[in-house]
CSV table of C-alpha atoms and ligand atoms in Angstrom, one decimal:
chain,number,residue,atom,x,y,z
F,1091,UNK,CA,0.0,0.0,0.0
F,1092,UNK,CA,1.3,3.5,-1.2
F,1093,UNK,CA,2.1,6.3,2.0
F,1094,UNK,CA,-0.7,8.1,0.2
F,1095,UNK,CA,-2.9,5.4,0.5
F,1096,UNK,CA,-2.6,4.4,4.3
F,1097,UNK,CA,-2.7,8.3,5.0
F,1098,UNK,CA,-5.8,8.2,3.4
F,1099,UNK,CA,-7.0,5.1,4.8
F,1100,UNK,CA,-6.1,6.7,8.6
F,1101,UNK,CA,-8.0,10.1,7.1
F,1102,UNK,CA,-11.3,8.1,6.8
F,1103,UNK,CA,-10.6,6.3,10.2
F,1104,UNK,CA,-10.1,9.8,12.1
F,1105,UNK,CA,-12.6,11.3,10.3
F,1106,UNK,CA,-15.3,8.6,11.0
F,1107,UNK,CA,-14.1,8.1,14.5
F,1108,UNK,CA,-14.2,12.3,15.2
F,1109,UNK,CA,-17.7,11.9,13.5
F,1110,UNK,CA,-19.5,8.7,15.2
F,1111,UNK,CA,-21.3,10.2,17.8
F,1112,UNK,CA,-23.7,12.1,15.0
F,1113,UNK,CA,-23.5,9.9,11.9
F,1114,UNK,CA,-26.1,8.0,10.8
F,1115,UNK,CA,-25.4,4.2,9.5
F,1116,UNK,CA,-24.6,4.7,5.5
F,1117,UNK,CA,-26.2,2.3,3.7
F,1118,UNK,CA,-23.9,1.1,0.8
F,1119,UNK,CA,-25.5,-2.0,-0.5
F,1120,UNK,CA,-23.5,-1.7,-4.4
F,1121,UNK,CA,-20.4,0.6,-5.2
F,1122,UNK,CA,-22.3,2.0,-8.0
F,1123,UNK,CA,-25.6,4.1,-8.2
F,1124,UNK,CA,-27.6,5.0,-11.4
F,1125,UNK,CA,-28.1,9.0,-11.0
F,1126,UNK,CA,-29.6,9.3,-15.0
F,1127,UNK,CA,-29.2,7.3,-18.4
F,1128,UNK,CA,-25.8,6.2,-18.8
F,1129,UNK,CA,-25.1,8.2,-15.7
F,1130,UNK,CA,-23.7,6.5,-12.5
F,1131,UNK,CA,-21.9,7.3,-9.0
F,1132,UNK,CA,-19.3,5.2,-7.7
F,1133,UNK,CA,-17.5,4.6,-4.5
F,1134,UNK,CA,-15.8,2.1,-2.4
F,1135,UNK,CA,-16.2,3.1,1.0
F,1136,UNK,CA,-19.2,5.8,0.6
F,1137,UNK,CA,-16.7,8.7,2.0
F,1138,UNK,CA,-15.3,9.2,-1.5
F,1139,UNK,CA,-18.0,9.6,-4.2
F,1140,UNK,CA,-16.5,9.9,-8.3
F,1141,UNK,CA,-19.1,9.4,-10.9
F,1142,UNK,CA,-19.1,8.5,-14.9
F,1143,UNK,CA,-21.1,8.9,-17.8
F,1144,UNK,CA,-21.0,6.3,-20.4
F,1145,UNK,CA,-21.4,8.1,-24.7
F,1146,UNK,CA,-21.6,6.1,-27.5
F,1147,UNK,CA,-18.0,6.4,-28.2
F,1148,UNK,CA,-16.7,6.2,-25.0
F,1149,UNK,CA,-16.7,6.7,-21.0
F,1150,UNK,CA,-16.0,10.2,-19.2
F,1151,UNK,CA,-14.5,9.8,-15.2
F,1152,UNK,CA,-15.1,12.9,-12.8
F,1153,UNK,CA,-12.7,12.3,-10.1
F,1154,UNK,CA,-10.0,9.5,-9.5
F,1155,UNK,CA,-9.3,9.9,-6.3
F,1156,UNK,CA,-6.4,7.1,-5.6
F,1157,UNK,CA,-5.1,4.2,-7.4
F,1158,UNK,CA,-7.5,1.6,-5.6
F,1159,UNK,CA,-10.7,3.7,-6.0
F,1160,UNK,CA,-9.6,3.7,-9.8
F,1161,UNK,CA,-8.8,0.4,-10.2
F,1162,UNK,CA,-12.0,-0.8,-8.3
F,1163,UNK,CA,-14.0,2.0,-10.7
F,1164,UNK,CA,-12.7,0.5,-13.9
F,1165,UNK,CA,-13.8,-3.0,-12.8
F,1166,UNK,CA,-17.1,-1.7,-12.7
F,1167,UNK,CA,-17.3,0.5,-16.1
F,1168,UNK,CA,-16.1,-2.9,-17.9
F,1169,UNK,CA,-19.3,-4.6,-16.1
F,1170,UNK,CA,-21.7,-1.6,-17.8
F,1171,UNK,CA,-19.7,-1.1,-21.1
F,1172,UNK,CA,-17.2,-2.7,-23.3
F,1173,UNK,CA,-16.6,0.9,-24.4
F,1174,UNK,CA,-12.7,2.3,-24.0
F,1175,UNK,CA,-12.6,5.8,-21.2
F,1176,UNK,CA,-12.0,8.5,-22.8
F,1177,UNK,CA,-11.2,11.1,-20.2
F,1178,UNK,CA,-11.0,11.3,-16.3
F,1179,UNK,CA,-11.3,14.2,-14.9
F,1180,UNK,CA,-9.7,16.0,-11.9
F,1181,UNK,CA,-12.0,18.6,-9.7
F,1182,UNK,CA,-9.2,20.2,-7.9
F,1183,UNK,CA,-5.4,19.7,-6.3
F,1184,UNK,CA,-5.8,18.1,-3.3
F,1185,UNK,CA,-4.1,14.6,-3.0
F,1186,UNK,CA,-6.9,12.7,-2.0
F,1187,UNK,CA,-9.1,13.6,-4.6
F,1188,UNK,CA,-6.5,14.0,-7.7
F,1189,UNK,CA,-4.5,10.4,-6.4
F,1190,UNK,CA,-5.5,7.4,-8.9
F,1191,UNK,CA,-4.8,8.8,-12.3
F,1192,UNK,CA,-2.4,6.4,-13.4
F,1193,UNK,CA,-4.8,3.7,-13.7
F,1194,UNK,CA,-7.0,5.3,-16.2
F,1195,UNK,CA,-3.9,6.4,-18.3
F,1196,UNK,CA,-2.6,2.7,-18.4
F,1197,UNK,CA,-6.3,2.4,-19.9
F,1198,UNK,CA,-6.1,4.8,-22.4
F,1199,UNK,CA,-8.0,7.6,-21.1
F,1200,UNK,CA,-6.5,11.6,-21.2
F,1201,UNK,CA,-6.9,12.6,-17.6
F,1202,UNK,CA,-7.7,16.8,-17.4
F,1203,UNK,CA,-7.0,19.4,-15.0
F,1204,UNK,CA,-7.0,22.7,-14.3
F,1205,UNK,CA,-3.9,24.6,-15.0
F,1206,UNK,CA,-4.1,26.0,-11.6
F,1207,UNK,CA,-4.2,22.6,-10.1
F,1208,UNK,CA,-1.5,21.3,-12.3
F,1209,UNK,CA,0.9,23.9,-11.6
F,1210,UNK,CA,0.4,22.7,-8.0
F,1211,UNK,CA,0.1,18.9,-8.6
F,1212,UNK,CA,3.8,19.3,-10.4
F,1213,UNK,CA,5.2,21.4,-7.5
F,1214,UNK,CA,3.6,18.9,-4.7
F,1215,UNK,CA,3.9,15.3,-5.6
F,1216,UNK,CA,2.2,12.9,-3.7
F,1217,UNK,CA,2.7,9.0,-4.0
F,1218,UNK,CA,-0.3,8.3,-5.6
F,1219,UNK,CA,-0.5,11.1,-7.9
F,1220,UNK,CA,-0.2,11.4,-11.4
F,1221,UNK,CA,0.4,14.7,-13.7
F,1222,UNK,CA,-2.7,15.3,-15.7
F,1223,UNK,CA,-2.1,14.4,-19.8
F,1224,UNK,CA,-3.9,17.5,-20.3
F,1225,UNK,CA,-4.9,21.1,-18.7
F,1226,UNK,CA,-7.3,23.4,-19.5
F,1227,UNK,CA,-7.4,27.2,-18.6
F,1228,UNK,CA,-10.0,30.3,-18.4
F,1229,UNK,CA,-13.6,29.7,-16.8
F,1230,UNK,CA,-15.5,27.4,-19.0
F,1231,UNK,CA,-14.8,24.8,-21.6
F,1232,UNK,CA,-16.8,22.1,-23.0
F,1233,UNK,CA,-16.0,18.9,-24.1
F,1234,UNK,CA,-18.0,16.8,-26.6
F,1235,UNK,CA,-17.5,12.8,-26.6
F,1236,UNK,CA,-19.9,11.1,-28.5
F,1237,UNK,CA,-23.3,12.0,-28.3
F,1238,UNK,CA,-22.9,13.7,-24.8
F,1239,UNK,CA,-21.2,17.4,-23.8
F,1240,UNK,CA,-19.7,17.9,-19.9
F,1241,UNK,CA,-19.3,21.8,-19.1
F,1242,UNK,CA,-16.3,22.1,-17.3
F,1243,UNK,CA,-16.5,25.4,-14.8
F,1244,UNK,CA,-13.6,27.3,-13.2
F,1245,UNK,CA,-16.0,29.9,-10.7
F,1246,UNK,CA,-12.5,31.7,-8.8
F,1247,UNK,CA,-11.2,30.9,-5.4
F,1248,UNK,CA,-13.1,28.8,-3.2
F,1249,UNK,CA,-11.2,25.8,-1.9
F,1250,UNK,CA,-7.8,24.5,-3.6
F,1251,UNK,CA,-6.7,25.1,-6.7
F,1252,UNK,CA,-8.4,25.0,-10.3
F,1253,UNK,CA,-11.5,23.8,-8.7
F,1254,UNK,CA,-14.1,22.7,-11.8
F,1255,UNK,CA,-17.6,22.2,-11.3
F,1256,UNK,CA,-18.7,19.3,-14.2
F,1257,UNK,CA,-22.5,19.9,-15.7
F,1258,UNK,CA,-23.8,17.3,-18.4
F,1259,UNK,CA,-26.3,20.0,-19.9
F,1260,UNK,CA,-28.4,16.7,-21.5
F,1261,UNK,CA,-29.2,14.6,-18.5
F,1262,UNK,CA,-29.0,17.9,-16.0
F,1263,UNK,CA,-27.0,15.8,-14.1
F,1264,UNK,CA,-23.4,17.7,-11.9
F,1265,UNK,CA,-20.7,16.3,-10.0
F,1266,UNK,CA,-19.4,19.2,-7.2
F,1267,UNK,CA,-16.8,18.1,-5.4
F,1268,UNK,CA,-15.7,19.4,-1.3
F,1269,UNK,CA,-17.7,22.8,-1.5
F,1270,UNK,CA,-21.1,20.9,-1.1
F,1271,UNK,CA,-21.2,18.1,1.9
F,1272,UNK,CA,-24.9,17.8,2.6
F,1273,UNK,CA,-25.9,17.2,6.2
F,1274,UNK,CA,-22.3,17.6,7.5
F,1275,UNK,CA,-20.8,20.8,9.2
F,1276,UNK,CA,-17.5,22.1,7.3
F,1277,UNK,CA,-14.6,19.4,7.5
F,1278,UNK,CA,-12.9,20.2,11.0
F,1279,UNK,CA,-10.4,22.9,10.6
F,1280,UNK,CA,-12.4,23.9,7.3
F,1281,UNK,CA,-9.0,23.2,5.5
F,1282,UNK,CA,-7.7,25.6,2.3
F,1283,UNK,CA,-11.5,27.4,2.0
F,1284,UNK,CA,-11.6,30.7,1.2
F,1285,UNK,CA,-15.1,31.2,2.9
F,1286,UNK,CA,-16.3,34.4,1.2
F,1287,UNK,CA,-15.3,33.1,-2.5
F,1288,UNK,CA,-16.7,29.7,-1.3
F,1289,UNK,CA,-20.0,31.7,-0.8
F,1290,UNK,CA,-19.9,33.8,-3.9
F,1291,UNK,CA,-19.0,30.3,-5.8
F,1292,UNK,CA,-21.8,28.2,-4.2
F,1293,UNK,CA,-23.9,31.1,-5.4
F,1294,UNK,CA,-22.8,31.1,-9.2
F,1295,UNK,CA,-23.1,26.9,-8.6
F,1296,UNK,CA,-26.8,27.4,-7.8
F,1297,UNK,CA,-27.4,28.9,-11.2
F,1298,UNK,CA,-25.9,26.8,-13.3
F,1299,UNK,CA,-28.3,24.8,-15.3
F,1300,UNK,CA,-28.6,21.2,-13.8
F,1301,UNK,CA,-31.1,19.6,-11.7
F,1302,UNK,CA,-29.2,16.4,-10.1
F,1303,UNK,CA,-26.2,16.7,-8.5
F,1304,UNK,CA,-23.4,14.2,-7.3
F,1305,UNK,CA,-21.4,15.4,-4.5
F,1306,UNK,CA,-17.8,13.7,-3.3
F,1307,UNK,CA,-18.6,13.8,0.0
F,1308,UNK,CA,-22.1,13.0,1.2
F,1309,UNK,CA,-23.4,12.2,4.9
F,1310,UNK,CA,-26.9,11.8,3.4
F,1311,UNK,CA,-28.4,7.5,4.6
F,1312,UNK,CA,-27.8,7.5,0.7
F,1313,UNK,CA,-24.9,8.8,0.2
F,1314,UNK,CA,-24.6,7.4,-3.7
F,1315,UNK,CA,-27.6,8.9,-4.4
F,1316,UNK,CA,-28.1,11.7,-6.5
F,1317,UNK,CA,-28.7,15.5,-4.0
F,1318,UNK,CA,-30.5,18.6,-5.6
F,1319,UNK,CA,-29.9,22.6,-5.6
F,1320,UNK,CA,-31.3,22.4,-1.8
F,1321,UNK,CA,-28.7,20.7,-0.9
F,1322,UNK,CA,-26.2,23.1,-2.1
F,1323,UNK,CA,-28.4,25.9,-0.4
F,1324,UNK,CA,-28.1,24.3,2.9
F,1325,UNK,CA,-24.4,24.2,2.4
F,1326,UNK,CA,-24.5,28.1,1.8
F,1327,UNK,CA,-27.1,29.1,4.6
F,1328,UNK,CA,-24.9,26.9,7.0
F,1329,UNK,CA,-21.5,29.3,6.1
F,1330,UNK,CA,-23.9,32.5,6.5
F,1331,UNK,CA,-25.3,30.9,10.0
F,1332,UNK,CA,-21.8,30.4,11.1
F,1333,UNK,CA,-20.6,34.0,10.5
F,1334,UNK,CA,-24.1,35.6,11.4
F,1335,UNK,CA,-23.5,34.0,15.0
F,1336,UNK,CA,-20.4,35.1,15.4
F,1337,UNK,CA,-21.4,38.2,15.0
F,1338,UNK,CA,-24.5,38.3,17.0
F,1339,UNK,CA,-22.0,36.8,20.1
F,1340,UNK,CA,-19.4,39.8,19.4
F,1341,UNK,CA,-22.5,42.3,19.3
F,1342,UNK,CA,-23.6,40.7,22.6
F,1343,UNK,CA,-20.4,41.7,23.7
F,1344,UNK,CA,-18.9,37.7,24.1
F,1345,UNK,CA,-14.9,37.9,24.3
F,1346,UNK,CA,-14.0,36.9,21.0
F,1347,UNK,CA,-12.0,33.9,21.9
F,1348,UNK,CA,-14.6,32.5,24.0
F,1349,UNK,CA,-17.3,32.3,20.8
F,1350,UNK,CA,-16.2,29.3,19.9
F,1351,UNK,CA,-17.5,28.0,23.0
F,1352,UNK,CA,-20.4,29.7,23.7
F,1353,UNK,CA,-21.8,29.6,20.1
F,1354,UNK,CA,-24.9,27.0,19.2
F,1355,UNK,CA,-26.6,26.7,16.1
F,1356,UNK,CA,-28.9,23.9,16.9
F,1357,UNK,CA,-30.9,24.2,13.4
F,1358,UNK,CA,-27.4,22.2,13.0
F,1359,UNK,CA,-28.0,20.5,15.4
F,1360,UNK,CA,-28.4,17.3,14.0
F,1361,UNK,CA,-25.4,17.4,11.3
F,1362,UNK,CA,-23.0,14.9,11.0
F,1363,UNK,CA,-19.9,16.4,12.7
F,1364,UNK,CA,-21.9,19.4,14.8
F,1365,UNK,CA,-20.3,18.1,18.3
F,1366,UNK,CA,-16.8,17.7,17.2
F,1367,UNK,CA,-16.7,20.7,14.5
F,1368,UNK,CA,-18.8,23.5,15.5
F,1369,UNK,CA,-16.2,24.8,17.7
F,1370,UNK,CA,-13.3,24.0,15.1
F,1371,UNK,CA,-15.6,25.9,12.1
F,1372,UNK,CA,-16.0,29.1,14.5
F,1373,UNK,CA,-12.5,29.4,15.2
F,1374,UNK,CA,-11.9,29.5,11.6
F,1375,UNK,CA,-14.3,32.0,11.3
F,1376,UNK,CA,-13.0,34.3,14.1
F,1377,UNK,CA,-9.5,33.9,11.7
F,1378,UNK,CA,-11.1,34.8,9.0
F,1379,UNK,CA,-12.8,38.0,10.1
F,1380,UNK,CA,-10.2,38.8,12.6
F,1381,UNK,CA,-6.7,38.6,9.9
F,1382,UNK,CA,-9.1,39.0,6.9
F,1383,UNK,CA,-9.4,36.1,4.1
F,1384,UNK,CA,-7.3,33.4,3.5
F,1385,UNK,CA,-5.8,31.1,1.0
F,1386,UNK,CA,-5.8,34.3,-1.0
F,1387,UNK,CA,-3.8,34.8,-4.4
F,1388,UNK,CA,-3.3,37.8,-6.7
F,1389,UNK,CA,-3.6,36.2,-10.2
F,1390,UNK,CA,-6.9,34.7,-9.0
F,1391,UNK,CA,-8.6,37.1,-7.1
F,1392,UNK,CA,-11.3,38.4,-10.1
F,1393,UNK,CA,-14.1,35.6,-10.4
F,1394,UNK,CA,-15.6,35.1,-14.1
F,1395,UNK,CA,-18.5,37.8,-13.3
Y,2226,ZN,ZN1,-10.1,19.3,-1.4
């Protein structure tokens, strides 16, 4: 097993252990899902979530996540098709989502990401991580295989690098990867967000044209199933909640540093991760509007509008 690999493998342990207390049993009967025609989510574990669409001249991967996910996911597009994959797709930098490409180039495919990403995935290797064949650049391009088009969407800063939002503007169907959780709190120490572009993107998300959406991470019973726009809604209103109470407890006149303590949203309440988070999410917040926003970069600080 790669370093990668067992780091992720202890990630999902410490993660489901820091979580227990609030999570409802996930019910993962078969790693795949049907979301639409020829449209499917796939996982091993239901914490990592990629999905694939299947054209008449070929397959299209959204997210490869690590060499045994990949492996595991080809397995199962040779059970559906005889068709070669065509492309596999990377959402973003981070290793444990952009690990596992080297699978699908042994199988032919071109995996794509973001120049943004790129530039980082070639500066930070990780064991499991293969540079992209290809990179793309500006806000939007579109990609034709066969008889179906996937919108690729670069919305700014909002967590990583190159972050791309995938639409399939026939089946209505997108995948959003670690901006949308639904029914969690933010991930612990809300890692490498920027919170107010990660509002401002969740907004311009919400109006893109799709109706189903397959999410990465989902604490949903489901959690291969396909969500909907509310779900990304609730992801927003949950950021807004978080900073609105931290500002109703400084108006109250709460020291600062004690907020994190004192602070309850219980319309949270029953969230996977609200006893062992909350606290972690507030202090990220007092960061935030105490130093101002962070990760923050120059040459990306304009979004598309
Ligand atoms: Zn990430």
């Amino acid at each position: 097993m790669t370093k990668v690999l067992m780091l992720q493998k202890l990630f999902i342990m410490i993660t489901l252990m820091t979580i227990s207390s609030a999570t409802i049993a996930k019910e993962i009967s078969k790693n795949i899902h049907q979301i639409a025609q020829n449209v499917y989510s796939f996982s091993t574990n239901g914490e990592y979530i990629s999905m694939f669409v299947v054209t008449d001249d070929g397959v299209m991967v959204f997210e490869t996540m690590n060499s045994y996910h990949a492996k595991a996911m080809i397995s199962e597009i040779k059970k559906i098709t005889d068709k070669p994959i065509r492309y596999a797709f990377h959402s973003h930098n981070h290793w444990d989502h952009a690990s596992g490409g080297a699978p699908f180039i042994k199988a032919g495919a071109t995996t794509l990401a973001h120049e943004e990403a790129y530039a980082w995935m070639k500066a930070n290797p990780g064991g499991d991580m293969t540079l992209p064949t290809q990179t793309w650049s500006g806000n939007r391009k579109d990609i034709t295989l066969g008889d179906t088009t996937v919108e690729l969407h670069y919305l700014g800063m909002n967590h990583g690098l190159g972050m791309t939002i995938f639409v399939l503007p026939e089946s209505k169907v997108a995948y959003v990867a670690d901006i949308v959780t639904p029914n969690r709190v933010i991930f612990s120490v809300v890692p490498d967000f920027n919170l107010r572009e990660w509002e401002r993107s969740l907004a311009e998300v919400l109006a893109l044209n799709f109706e189903k959406v397959v999410f990465s991470h989902n604490e949903k019973k489901h959690p291969l199933k396909a969500g909907n726009k509310a779900d990304i809604a609730s992801q927003l209103a949950y950021i807004r909640d978080l900073r609105a109470g931290f500002f109703a407890e400084l108006k109250k006149g709460t020291n600062p540093i004690l907020i994190p303590k004192v602070l309850k949203l219980p319309k949270y309440k029953d969230w996977v991760g609200y006893d062992a988070w909350l606290e972690m999410n507030i202090w990220r917040v007092l960061a935030d509007e105490f130093m101002g926003p962070f990760p923050w970069r120059p040459e990306q600080a304009e979004s598309k509008q």
